[in-house]
Short mmCIF file of C-alpha atoms and ligand atoms in Angstrom, two decimals:
data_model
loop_
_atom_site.label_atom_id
_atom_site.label_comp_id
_atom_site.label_asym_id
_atom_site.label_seq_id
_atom_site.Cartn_x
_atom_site.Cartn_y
_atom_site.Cartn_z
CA UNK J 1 -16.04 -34.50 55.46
CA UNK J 2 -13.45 -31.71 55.09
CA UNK J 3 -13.82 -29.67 52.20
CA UNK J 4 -10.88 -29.34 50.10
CA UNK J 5 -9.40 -25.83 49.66
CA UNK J 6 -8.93 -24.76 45.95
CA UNK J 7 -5.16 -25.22 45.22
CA UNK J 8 -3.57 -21.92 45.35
CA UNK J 9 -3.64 -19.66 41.92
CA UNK J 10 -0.67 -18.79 40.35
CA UNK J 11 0.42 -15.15 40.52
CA UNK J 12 -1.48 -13.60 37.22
CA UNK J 13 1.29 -13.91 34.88
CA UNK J 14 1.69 -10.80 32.40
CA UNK J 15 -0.35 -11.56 29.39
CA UNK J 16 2.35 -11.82 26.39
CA UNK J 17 0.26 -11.53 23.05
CA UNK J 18 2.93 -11.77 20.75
CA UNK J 19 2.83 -8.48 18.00
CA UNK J 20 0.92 -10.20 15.16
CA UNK J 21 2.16 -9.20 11.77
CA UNK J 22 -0.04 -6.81 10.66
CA UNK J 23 -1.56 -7.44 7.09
CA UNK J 24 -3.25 -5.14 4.67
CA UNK J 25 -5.63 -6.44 2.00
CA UNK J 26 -5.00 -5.68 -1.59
CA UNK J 27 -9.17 -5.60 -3.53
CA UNK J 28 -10.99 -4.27 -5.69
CA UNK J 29 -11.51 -5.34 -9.27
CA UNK J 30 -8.58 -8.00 -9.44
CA UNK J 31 -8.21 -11.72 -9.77
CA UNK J 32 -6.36 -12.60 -7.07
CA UNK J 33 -7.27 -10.19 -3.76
CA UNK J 34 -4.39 -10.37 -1.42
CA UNK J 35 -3.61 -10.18 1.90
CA UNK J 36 -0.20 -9.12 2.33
CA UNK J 37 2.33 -8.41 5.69
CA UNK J 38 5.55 -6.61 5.73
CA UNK J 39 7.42 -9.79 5.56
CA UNK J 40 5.50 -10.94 2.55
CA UNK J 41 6.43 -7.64 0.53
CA UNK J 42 10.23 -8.73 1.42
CA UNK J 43 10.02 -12.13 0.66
CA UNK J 44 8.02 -12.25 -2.53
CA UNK J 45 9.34 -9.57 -4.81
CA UNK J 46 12.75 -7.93 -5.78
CA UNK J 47 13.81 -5.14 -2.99
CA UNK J 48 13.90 -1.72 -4.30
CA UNK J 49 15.97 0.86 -2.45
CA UNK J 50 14.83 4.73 -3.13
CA UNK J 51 16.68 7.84 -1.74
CA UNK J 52 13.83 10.69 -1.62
CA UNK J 53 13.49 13.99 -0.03
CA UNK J 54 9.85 14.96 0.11
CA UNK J 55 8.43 18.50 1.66
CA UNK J 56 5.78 18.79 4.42
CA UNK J 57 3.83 21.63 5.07
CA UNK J 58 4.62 21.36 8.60
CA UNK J 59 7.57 19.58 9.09
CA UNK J 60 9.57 21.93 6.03
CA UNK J 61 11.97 19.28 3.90
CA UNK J 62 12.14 15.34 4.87
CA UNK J 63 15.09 13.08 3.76
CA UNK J 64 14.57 8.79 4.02
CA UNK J 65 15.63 6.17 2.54
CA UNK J 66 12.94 2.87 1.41
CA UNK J 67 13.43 -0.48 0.63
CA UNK J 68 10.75 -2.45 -0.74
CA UNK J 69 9.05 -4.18 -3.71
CA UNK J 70 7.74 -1.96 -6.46
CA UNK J 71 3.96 -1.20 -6.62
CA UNK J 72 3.44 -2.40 -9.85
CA UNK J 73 5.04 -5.86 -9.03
CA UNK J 74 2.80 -6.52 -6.57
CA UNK J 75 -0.43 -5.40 -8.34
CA UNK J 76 0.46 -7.34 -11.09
CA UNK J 77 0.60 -10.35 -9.15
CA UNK J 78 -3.28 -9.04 -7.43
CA UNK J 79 -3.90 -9.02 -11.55
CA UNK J 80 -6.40 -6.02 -11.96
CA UNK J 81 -9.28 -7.19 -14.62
CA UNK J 82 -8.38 -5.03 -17.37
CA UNK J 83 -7.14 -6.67 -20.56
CA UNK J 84 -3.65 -6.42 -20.10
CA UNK J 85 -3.00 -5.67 -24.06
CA UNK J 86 -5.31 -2.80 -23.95
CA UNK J 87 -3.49 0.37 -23.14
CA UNK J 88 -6.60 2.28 -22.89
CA UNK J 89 -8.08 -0.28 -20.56
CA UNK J 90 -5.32 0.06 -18.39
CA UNK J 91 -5.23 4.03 -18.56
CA UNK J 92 -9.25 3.71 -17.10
CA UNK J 93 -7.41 2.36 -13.59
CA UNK J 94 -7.47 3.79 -10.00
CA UNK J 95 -5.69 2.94 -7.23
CA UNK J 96 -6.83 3.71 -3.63
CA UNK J 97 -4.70 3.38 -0.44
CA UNK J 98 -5.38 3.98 2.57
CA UNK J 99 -3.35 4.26 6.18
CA UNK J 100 -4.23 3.06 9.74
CA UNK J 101 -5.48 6.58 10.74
CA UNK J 102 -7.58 6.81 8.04
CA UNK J 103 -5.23 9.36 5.45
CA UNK J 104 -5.78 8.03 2.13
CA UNK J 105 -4.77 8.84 -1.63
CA UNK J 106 -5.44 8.04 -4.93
CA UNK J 107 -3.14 6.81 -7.92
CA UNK J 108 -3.64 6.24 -11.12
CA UNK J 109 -2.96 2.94 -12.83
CA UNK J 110 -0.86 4.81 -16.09
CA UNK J 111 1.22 6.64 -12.92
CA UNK J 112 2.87 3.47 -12.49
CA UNK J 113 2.49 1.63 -15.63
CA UNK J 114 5.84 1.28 -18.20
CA UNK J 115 3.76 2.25 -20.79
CA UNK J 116 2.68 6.00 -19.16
CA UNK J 117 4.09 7.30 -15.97
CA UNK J 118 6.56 4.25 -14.84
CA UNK J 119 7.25 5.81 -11.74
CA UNK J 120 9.25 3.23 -9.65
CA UNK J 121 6.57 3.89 -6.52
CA UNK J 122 7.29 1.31 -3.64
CA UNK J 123 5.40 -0.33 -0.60
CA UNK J 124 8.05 0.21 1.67
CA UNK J 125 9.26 -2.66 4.03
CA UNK J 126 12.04 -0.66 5.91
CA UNK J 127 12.37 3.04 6.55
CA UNK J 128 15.73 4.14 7.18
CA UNK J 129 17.00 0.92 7.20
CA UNK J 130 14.71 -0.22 9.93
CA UNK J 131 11.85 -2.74 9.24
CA UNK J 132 8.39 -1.61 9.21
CA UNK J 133 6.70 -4.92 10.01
CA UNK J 134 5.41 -3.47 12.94
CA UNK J 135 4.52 -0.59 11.97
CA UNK J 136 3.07 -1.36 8.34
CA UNK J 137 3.96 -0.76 4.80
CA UNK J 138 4.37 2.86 3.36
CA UNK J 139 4.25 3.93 0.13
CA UNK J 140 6.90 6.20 -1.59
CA UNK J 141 6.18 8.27 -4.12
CA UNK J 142 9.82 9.34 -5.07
CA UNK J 143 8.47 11.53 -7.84
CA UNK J 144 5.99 13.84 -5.80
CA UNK J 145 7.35 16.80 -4.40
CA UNK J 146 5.44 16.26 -1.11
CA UNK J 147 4.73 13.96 1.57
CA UNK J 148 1.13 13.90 1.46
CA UNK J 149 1.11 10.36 -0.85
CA UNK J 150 3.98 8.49 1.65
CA UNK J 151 0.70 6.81 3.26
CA UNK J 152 1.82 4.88 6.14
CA UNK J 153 1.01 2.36 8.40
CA UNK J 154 -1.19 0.89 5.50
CA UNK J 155 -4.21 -0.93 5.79
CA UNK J 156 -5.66 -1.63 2.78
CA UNK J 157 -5.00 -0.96 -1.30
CA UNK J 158 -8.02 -1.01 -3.49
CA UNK J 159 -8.09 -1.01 -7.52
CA UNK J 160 -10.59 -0.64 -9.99
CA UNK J 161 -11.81 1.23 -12.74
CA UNK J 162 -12.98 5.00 -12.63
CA UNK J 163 -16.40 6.01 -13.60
CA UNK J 164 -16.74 7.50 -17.08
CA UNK J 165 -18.04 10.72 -16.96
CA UNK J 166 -21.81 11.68 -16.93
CA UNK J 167 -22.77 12.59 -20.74
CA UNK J 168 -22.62 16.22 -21.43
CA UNK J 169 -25.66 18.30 -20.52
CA UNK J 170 -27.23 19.51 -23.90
CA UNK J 171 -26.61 23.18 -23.29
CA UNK J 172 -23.37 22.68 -21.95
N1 LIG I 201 -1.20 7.27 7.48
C1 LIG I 201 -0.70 8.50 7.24
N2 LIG I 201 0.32 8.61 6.40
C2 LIG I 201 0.84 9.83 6.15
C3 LIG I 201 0.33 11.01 6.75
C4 LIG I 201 -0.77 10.85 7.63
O1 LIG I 201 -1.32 11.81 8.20
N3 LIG I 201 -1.25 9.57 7.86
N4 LIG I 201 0.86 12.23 6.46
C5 LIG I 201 1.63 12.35 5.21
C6 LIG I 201 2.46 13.54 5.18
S1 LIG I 201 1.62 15.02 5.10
C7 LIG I 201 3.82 13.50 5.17
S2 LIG I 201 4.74 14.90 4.94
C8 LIG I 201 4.53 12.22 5.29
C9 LIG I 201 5.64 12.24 6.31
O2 LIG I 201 5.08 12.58 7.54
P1 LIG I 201 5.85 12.20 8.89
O3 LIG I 201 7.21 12.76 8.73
O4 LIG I 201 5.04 12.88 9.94
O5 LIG I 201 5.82 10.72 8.98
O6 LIG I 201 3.66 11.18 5.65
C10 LIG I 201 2.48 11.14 4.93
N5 LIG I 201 1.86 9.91 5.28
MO1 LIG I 202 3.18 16.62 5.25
#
């Protein structure tokens, strides 16, 4: 009995993994956790567009223009678990976010509420008019004087309440 040859293998095609949206997970003390892509930020909230010019320490001044929802839309949609009528609730909120290399900042809650700061801060979809949904969101901080906050390529946003502080030692 002659043995049957394998049928011949196609030449390896070139693996094509299409470039999967990259998401970023909005959590922390909220009632509904998200996770969020580039194309979610566009479609679900009003566009922004900021004009900023921030300074880098190594780079000297930077000029871009952002488009993208507003921070505060979109957390208020992740609903934080303060009680929303309680200004001083609300002032007791942090905001964490951090990039894909592992930069990350802090925010305050009051820096973007109407009620303190209202600083129109964004999670950028495009950069210069060019998308970012392959490279992830970045925030924009049109306020701050420096580049630092513009955390890009971001992977995750986190939100809760600070500590209070530890009670006063008696001779201090
Ligand atoms: N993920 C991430 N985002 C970042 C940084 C970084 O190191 N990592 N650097 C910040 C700084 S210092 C500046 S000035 C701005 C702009 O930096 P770039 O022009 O190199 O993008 O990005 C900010 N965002
Ligand atoms: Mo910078």
């Amino acid at each position: 009995m002659s043995r049957l040859s394998p049928p011949p293998r196609p030449a390896a095609a070139p693996l094509h993994v299409p470039d999967a949206p990259r998401s970023f997970l909005i959590s922390g003390q909220l009632r509904r956790p998200l996770a969020l892509t580039v194309a979610d930020l566009r479609e679900r909230w009003p566009q922004r567009h900021a004009a900023v010019v921030f300074d880098c320490a190594t780079n000297g001044p930077q000029h871009h223009t952002f488009d993208g929802p507003l921070l505060r839309d979109v957390m208020d949609d992740a609903g934080p678990a303060f009680d929303a009528r309680r200004r001083k609730d609300r002032s007791r909120y942090l905001l964490t976010v951090t990039g894909g290399d592992g930069h990350h900042t802090v925010l305050s809650w009051a820096e973007i509420d109407a009620d303190f700061g209202d600083a129109p801060i964004l999670l950028a979809t495009a950069l210069d008019g060019r998308p970012l949904d392959a490279a992830g969101s970045q925030l924009v901080v049109p306020s701050d004087r420096c580049g630092a906050r513009y955390i890009s390529a971001i992977t995750g946003i986190w939100c809760g309440p600070c500590p209070a502080s530890p009670e006063p030692l008696p001779w201090a």
